[in-house]
Amino acid sequence: MKRYIYLLRHGETEYGREKRYLGHTDCKLSEEGKEQAKYLADIFVRNKIIIDNIFSSDLTRCKDTINIVFPNKKVIFLEQLREIKMGDWDGFTFDEVKSKYAEEYIKRGENIGGFIPRNGESFEQCQNRAVAVFRYIINSTKGNTAICSHAGFIRTLLCS
């Protein structure tokens, strides 16, 4: 039997279009993000897509998104679905990090996959986490599955 896995990214956050490292920083959806989630919900309804299992990051921006897309449905929230952990950089804008952590910022540019911000994780570590939780979800469920997570997390998963 065919099954589909839907990878969903949360809607725009209250930080809007700021270029900011939002790893584990918890924030809400903006009004635009709520509209994006409603639009996504409409796609599932219009296309009569049945979802049997729903998983989401436990951060508020994902919780809000998934609860708009699939209201009144059982959702399993997992910490393992969180965005890459940006450590000491978390919550700062790109410009603030470039200024405050200049040497580390350069090192990250030289080794984007392996660089670990202080108290954070590398993209390689995030990818290992992403693949492990994805395999767990796939192996422990049947039917169509929706997974709501974050851009960096999803990119690392797709690159594997």
Coordinates of N, CA and C in Angstrom, one line a residue:
M1 N 0.8 -1.2 0.0 CA 0.0 0.0 0.0 C 0.9 1.3 0.0
K2 N 0.5 2.2 -0.8 CA 1.3 3.4 -0.9 C 1.0 4.3 0.3
R3 N 2.1 5.0 0.7 CA 1.9 6.0 1.8 C 2.7 7.2 1.4
Y4 N 2.2 8.3 2.0 CA 2.9 9.6 1.7 C 3.4 10.2 3.1
I5 N 4.5 10.8 3.0 CA 5.1 11.6 4.2 C 5.1 13.0 3.8
Y6 N 4.5 13.9 4.5 CA 4.4 15.3 4.2 C 5.3 16.0 5.2
L7 N 6.3 16.7 4.7 CA 7.2 17.5 5.6 C 6.7 19.0 5.5
L8 N 6.3 19.5 6.7 CA 5.7 20.8 6.7 C 6.7 21.7 7.5
R9 N 6.9 22.9 7.0 CA 7.6 23.9 7.8 C 6.6 24.8 8.4
H10 N 6.9 25.3 9.7 CA 6.0 26.2 10.3 C 5.9 27.5 9.5
G11 N 4.8 28.2 9.8 CA 4.6 29.5 9.1 C 5.6 30.6 9.7
E12 N 5.5 31.7 9.0 CA 6.3 32.9 9.4 C 6.2 33.2 10.9
T13 N 7.3 33.5 11.6 CA 7.2 33.8 13.0 C 7.0 35.3 13.3
E14 N 6.8 35.6 14.5 CA 6.6 37.0 14.9 C 7.8 37.8 14.7
Y15 N 9.0 37.2 14.4 CA 10.2 37.9 14.1 C 10.1 38.3 12.6
G16 N 9.1 37.8 11.9 CA 8.9 38.1 10.5 C 10.0 37.8 9.6
R17 N 10.4 38.8 8.8 CA 11.5 38.6 7.8 C 12.9 38.9 8.3
E18 N 13.0 39.1 9.6 CA 14.4 39.4 10.2 C 15.3 38.3 9.9
K19 N 16.5 38.5 9.5 CA 17.5 37.4 9.4 C 18.0 37.2 10.8
R20 N 17.5 36.2 11.4 CA 17.8 35.9 12.8 C 18.0 34.4 13.0
Y21 N 18.9 34.0 13.8 CA 19.1 32.6 14.2 C 18.0 32.2 15.2
L22 N 17.1 31.4 14.8 CA 16.0 31.0 15.7 C 16.0 29.5 15.9
G23 N 17.1 29.0 16.3 CA 17.2 27.5 16.6 C 16.1 27.1 17.6
H24 N 16.4 27.1 18.9 CA 15.5 26.6 19.9 C 14.8 27.8 20.6
T25 N 15.0 29.0 20.1 CA 14.3 30.2 20.6 C 12.8 29.9 20.3
D26 N 12.0 30.0 21.3 CA 10.5 29.8 21.2 C 9.8 31.1 20.9
C27 N 9.1 31.1 19.8 CA 8.3 32.3 19.4 C 7.0 31.8 18.7
K28 N 6.1 32.8 18.6 CA 4.8 32.5 18.0 C 4.8 32.8 16.5
L29 N 3.8 32.4 15.9 CA 3.6 32.8 14.5 C 3.1 34.2 14.4
S30 N 3.5 34.9 13.3 CA 3.0 36.2 13.0 C 1.6 36.0 12.4
E31 N 0.9 37.1 12.2 CA -0.4 37.0 11.5 C -0.2 36.4 10.1
E32 N 0.8 36.8 9.4 CA 1.1 36.2 8.1 C 1.3 34.7 8.3
G33 N 2.1 34.2 9.3 CA 2.3 32.8 9.5 C 1.0 32.1 9.8
K34 N 0.1 32.7 10.5 CA -1.2 32.0 10.7 C -2.0 31.9 9.4
E35 N -1.9 32.9 8.6 CA -2.6 32.8 7.2 C -1.9 31.7 6.4
Q36 N -0.6 31.6 6.4 CA 0.1 30.6 5.7 C -0.4 29.2 6.1
A37 N -0.5 29.0 7.4 CA -1.0 27.7 8.0 C -2.5 27.5 7.5
K38 N -3.3 28.5 7.5 CA -4.7 28.3 7.0 C -4.7 27.9 5.5
Y39 N -3.8 28.5 4.8 CA -3.7 28.2 3.3 C -3.3 26.7 3.2
L40 N -2.3 26.3 4.0 CA -1.9 24.9 3.9 C -3.0 24.0 4.3
A41 N -3.8 24.3 5.3 CA -4.9 23.5 5.8 C -5.9 23.3 4.6
D42 N -6.1 24.4 3.9 CA -7.0 24.4 2.8 C -6.6 23.4 1.7
I43 N -5.3 23.4 1.5 CA -4.7 22.5 0.5 C -5.0 21.0 0.8
F44 N -4.9 20.7 2.1 CA -5.2 19.3 2.5 C -6.7 19.0 2.4
V45 N -7.5 20.0 2.7 CA -9.0 19.8 2.7 C -9.4 19.7 1.2
R46 N -9.0 20.6 0.4 CA -9.4 20.7 -1.1 C -9.0 19.4 -1.8
N47 N -7.8 18.9 -1.5 CA -7.3 17.7 -2.1 C -7.7 16.4 -1.4
K48 N -8.5 16.5 -0.4 CA -9.0 15.4 0.4 C -7.9 14.4 0.8
I49 N -6.9 15.0 1.3 CA -5.7 14.3 1.7 C -6.0 13.8 3.2
I50 N -5.9 12.5 3.3 CA -6.1 11.9 4.6 C -4.8 11.7 5.3
I51 N -4.7 12.2 6.6 CA -3.5 12.1 7.3 C -3.8 11.2 8.5
D52 N -3.0 10.1 8.6 CA -3.2 9.1 9.7 C -2.4 9.4 11.0
N53 N -1.2 10.1 10.8 CA -0.3 10.3 11.9 C 0.2 11.7 11.8
I54 N 0.3 12.4 12.9 CA 0.8 13.8 12.9 C 1.9 13.9 14.0
F55 N 3.0 14.4 13.6 CA 4.1 14.7 14.5 C 4.6 16.1 14.3
S56 N 5.1 16.7 15.4 CA 5.5 18.1 15.3 C 6.6 18.4 16.3
S57 N 7.4 19.3 15.9 CA 8.4 19.9 16.9 C 7.5 20.4 18.1
D58 N 8.1 20.4 19.2 CA 7.4 20.9 20.4 C 7.6 22.5 20.6
L59 N 8.2 23.1 19.7 CA 8.3 24.6 19.8 C 7.0 25.3 19.3
T60 N 6.7 26.4 19.9 CA 5.4 27.0 19.7 C 5.1 27.3 18.3
R61 N 6.0 27.8 17.5 CA 5.7 28.1 16.1 C 5.3 26.9 15.3
C62 N 5.8 25.7 15.6 CA 5.3 24.4 15.0 C 4.0 24.0 15.6
K63 N 3.8 24.1 16.9 CA 2.6 23.7 17.6 C 1.4 24.6 17.0
D64 N 1.6 25.9 16.9 CA 0.6 26.7 16.3 C 0.3 26.4 14.9
T65 N 1.3 26.1 14.1 CA 1.1 25.8 12.7 C 0.3 24.5 12.6
I66 N 0.7 23.4 13.2 CA 0.1 22.1 13.1 C -1.4 22.1 13.6
N67 N -1.6 22.9 14.7 CA -3.0 23.0 15.2 C -3.9 23.8 14.3
I68 N -3.4 24.6 13.5 CA -4.2 25.3 12.5 C -4.4 24.4 11.3
V69 N -3.4 23.7 10.9 CA -3.5 22.8 9.7 C -4.4 21.6 10.0
F70 N -4.3 21.1 11.2 CA -5.0 19.9 11.5 C -5.7 20.1 12.9
P71 N -6.8 21.0 12.9 CA -7.4 21.2 14.2 C -8.1 20.0 14.8
N72 N -8.1 19.9 16.1 CA -8.8 18.8 16.8 C -8.3 17.4 16.4
K73 N -7.0 17.3 16.0 CA -6.4 16.0 15.6 C -5.3 15.7 16.7
K74 N -5.1 14.4 16.9 CA -4.1 14.0 17.8 C -2.7 14.3 17.2
V75 N -1.8 15.0 17.9 CA -0.5 15.3 17.5 C 0.5 14.8 18.5
I76 N 1.6 14.2 18.0 CA 2.7 13.8 18.9 C 3.8 14.9 18.7
F77 N 4.1 15.6 19.8 CA 5.1 16.6 19.8 C 6.4 16.0 20.3
L78 N 7.4 16.2 19.5 CA 8.7 15.6 19.8 C 9.8 16.7 19.8
E79 N 10.6 16.7 20.9 CA 11.8 17.6 21.0 C 12.8 17.3 19.9
Q80 N 12.9 16.1 19.4 CA 13.8 15.7 18.4 C 13.6 16.3 17.1
L81 N 12.4 16.9 16.9 CA 12.0 17.5 15.6 C 12.3 19.0 15.6
R82 N 13.0 19.5 16.7 CA 13.3 20.9 16.8 C 14.4 21.3 15.7
E83 N 14.4 22.6 15.5 CA 15.4 23.2 14.6 C 16.8 22.9 15.1
I84 N 17.8 23.1 14.3 CA 19.2 23.0 14.7 C 19.4 23.9 15.9
K85 N 20.2 23.4 16.9 CA 20.4 24.2 18.1 C 21.6 25.2 17.8
M86 N 21.3 26.4 17.9 CA 22.2 27.5 17.6 C 23.0 28.0 18.8
G87 N 22.7 27.4 20.0 CA 23.5 27.7 21.2 C 23.5 29.2 21.5
D88 N 24.8 29.7 21.7 CA 24.9 31.1 22.1 C 24.4 32.1 21.1
W89 N 24.3 31.6 19.8 CA 23.8 32.5 18.8 C 22.3 32.6 18.7
D90 N 21.6 31.8 19.4 CA 20.2 31.7 19.3 C 19.5 33.0 19.7
G91 N 18.6 33.4 18.8 CA 17.9 34.7 19.0 C 18.5 35.9 18.5
F92 N 19.8 35.9 18.1 CA 20.5 37.0 17.6 C 20.3 37.1 16.1
T93 N 20.3 38.4 15.6 CA 20.3 38.6 14.1 C 21.6 38.1 13.5
F94 N 21.6 37.9 12.2 CA 22.9 37.6 11.5 C 23.9 38.6 11.8
D95 N 23.5 39.9 11.7 CA 24.5 41.0 11.9 C 25.0 41.1 13.3
E96 N 24.2 40.8 14.3 CA 24.6 40.7 15.7 C 25.7 39.6 15.9
V97 N 25.4 38.5 15.3 CA 26.4 37.4 15.4 C 27.7 37.7 14.7
K98 N 27.5 38.3 13.5 CA 28.7 38.7 12.7 C 29.6 39.6 13.5
S99 N 29.0 40.5 14.3 CA 29.7 41.5 15.1 C 30.2 40.9 16.4
K100 N 29.3 40.2 17.1 CA 29.7 39.7 18.5 C 30.5 38.5 18.4
Y101 N 30.4 37.6 17.4 CA 31.1 36.4 17.3 C 31.9 36.3 16.0
A102 N 32.6 37.4 15.7 CA 33.2 37.5 14.3 C 34.1 36.3 13.9
E103 N 35.0 35.9 14.8 CA 35.8 34.7 14.4 C 35.1 33.5 14.2
E104 N 34.1 33.2 15.1 CA 33.3 32.0 14.9 C 32.4 32.1 13.7
Y105 N 31.9 33.2 13.3 CA 31.1 33.4 12.2 C 31.9 33.1 10.9
I106 N 33.1 33.5 10.9 CA 34.0 33.2 9.7 C 34.2 31.7 9.7
K107 N 34.5 31.1 10.8 CA 34.8 29.6 10.9 C 33.6 28.8 10.4
R108 N 32.4 29.3 10.7 CA 31.2 28.6 10.3 C 31.1 28.7 8.8
G109 N 31.4 29.8 8.2 CA 31.4 29.9 6.7 C 32.3 29.0 6.0
E110 N 33.4 28.7 6.7 CA 34.5 27.8 6.1 C 34.1 26.3 6.3
N111 N 33.2 26.0 7.2 CA 32.8 24.6 7.5 C 31.4 24.6 8.0
I112 N 30.5 24.9 7.1 CA 29.1 25.0 7.5 C 28.5 23.7 8.1
G113 N 28.9 22.6 7.6 CA 28.4 21.3 8.0 C 28.9 20.9 9.4
G114 N 30.1 21.2 9.7 CA 30.8 20.7 10.9 C 30.9 21.7 12.0
F115 N 30.7 22.9 11.7 CA 30.9 24.0 12.7 C 29.8 23.9 13.8
I116 N 30.2 24.0 15.1 CA 29.3 24.0 16.2 C 29.4 25.3 17.0
P117 N 28.3 26.1 17.0 CA 28.3 27.3 17.8 C 28.4 26.9 19.3
R118 N 29.0 27.7 20.1 CA 29.1 27.3 21.5 C 27.8 27.0 22.1
N119 N 27.7 25.9 22.8 CA 26.4 25.4 23.3 C 25.4 25.0 22.3
G120 N 25.8 24.8 21.1 CA 24.9 24.4 20.0 C 25.2 23.1 19.4
E121 N 24.7 22.9 18.2 CA 25.0 21.7 17.4 C 25.4 22.0 16.0
S122 N 26.1 21.1 15.3 CA 26.4 21.3 13.9 C 25.3 20.9 13.0
F123 N 25.4 21.2 11.7 CA 24.4 20.7 10.8 C 24.5 19.2 10.7
E124 N 25.7 18.6 10.8 CA 25.9 17.2 10.8 C 25.2 16.5 12.0
Q125 N 25.3 17.1 13.2 CA 24.7 16.6 14.3 C 23.1 16.7 14.2
C126 N 22.7 17.8 13.7 CA 21.2 18.0 13.4 C 20.7 16.9 12.4
Q127 N 21.5 16.7 11.4 CA 21.2 15.7 10.4 C 21.1 14.3 11.0
N128 N 22.0 14.0 11.8 CA 21.9 12.6 12.5 C 20.7 12.5 13.3
R129 N 20.3 13.6 14.0 CA 19.1 13.6 14.8 C 17.9 13.5 13.9
A130 N 17.9 14.3 12.8 CA 16.8 14.3 11.9 C 16.5 12.9 11.3
V131 N 17.6 12.3 10.8 CA 17.5 10.9 10.2 C 16.9 9.9 11.2
A132 N 17.5 10.0 12.5 CA 17.1 9.0 13.5 C 15.6 9.2 13.8
V133 N 15.1 10.4 14.0 CA 13.7 10.6 14.4 C 12.8 10.3 13.2
F134 N 13.2 10.6 12.0 CA 12.5 10.3 10.8 C 12.3 8.8 10.7
R135 N 13.4 8.0 10.8 CA 13.3 6.6 10.8 C 12.4 6.0 11.8
Y136 N 12.5 6.6 13.0 CA 11.6 6.1 14.1 C 10.1 6.4 13.7
I137 N 9.8 7.5 13.2 CA 8.4 7.9 12.8 C 8.0 6.9 11.7
I138 N 8.8 6.7 10.7 CA 8.4 5.9 9.6 C 8.2 4.4 10.0
N139 N 9.1 3.9 10.8 CA 9.0 2.5 11.2 C 8.0 2.2 12.3
S140 N 7.5 3.3 12.9 CA 6.5 3.1 14.0 C 5.1 3.4 13.6
T141 N 4.9 3.8 12.3 CA 3.5 4.2 11.9 C 3.2 3.5 10.5
K142 N 1.9 3.6 10.2 CA 1.4 3.1 8.9 C 0.6 4.3 8.4
G143 N 0.4 4.3 7.1 CA -0.5 5.3 6.5 C 0.3 6.7 6.3
N144 N -0.5 7.6 5.8 CA 0.0 9.0 5.5 C 0.4 9.7 6.8
T145 N 1.5 10.4 6.8 CA 2.1 11.0 8.0 C 2.5 12.4 7.6
A146 N 2.1 13.4 8.5 CA 2.6 14.8 8.4 C 3.6 15.0 9.6
I147 N 4.7 15.7 9.2 CA 5.7 16.0 10.2 C 5.9 17.5 10.0
C148 N 5.7 18.3 11.1 CA 5.9 19.7 11.1 C 7.2 20.1 11.8
S149 N 8.1 20.7 11.1 CA 9.4 21.0 11.7 C 9.9 22.4 11.2
H150 N 11.2 22.5 11.0 CA 11.9 23.8 10.8 C 12.7 23.7 9.5
A151 N 13.1 24.8 8.9 CA 13.8 24.8 7.7 C 15.1 24.1 7.7
G152 N 16.0 24.4 8.7 CA 17.3 23.8 8.8 C 17.1 22.3 9.0
F153 N 16.2 21.9 9.9 CA 16.0 20.4 10.2 C 15.6 19.7 8.9
I154 N 14.6 20.3 8.2 CA 14.1 19.7 7.0 C 15.2 19.6 5.9
R155 N 16.0 20.7 5.8 CA 17.1 20.7 4.8 C 18.1 19.6 5.1
T156 N 18.4 19.4 6.3 CA 19.4 18.3 6.6 C 18.8 17.0 6.4
L157 N 17.5 16.8 6.6 CA 16.9 15.5 6.4 C 16.9 15.2 4.9
L158 N 16.5 16.2 4.1 CA 16.4 16.0 2.6 C 17.8 15.8 2.0
C159 N 18.8 16.4 2.6 CA 20.2 16.2 2.1 C 20.8 14.8 2.4
S160 N 20.1 14.1 3.4 CA 20.6 12.7 3.7 C 20.1 11.8 2.7

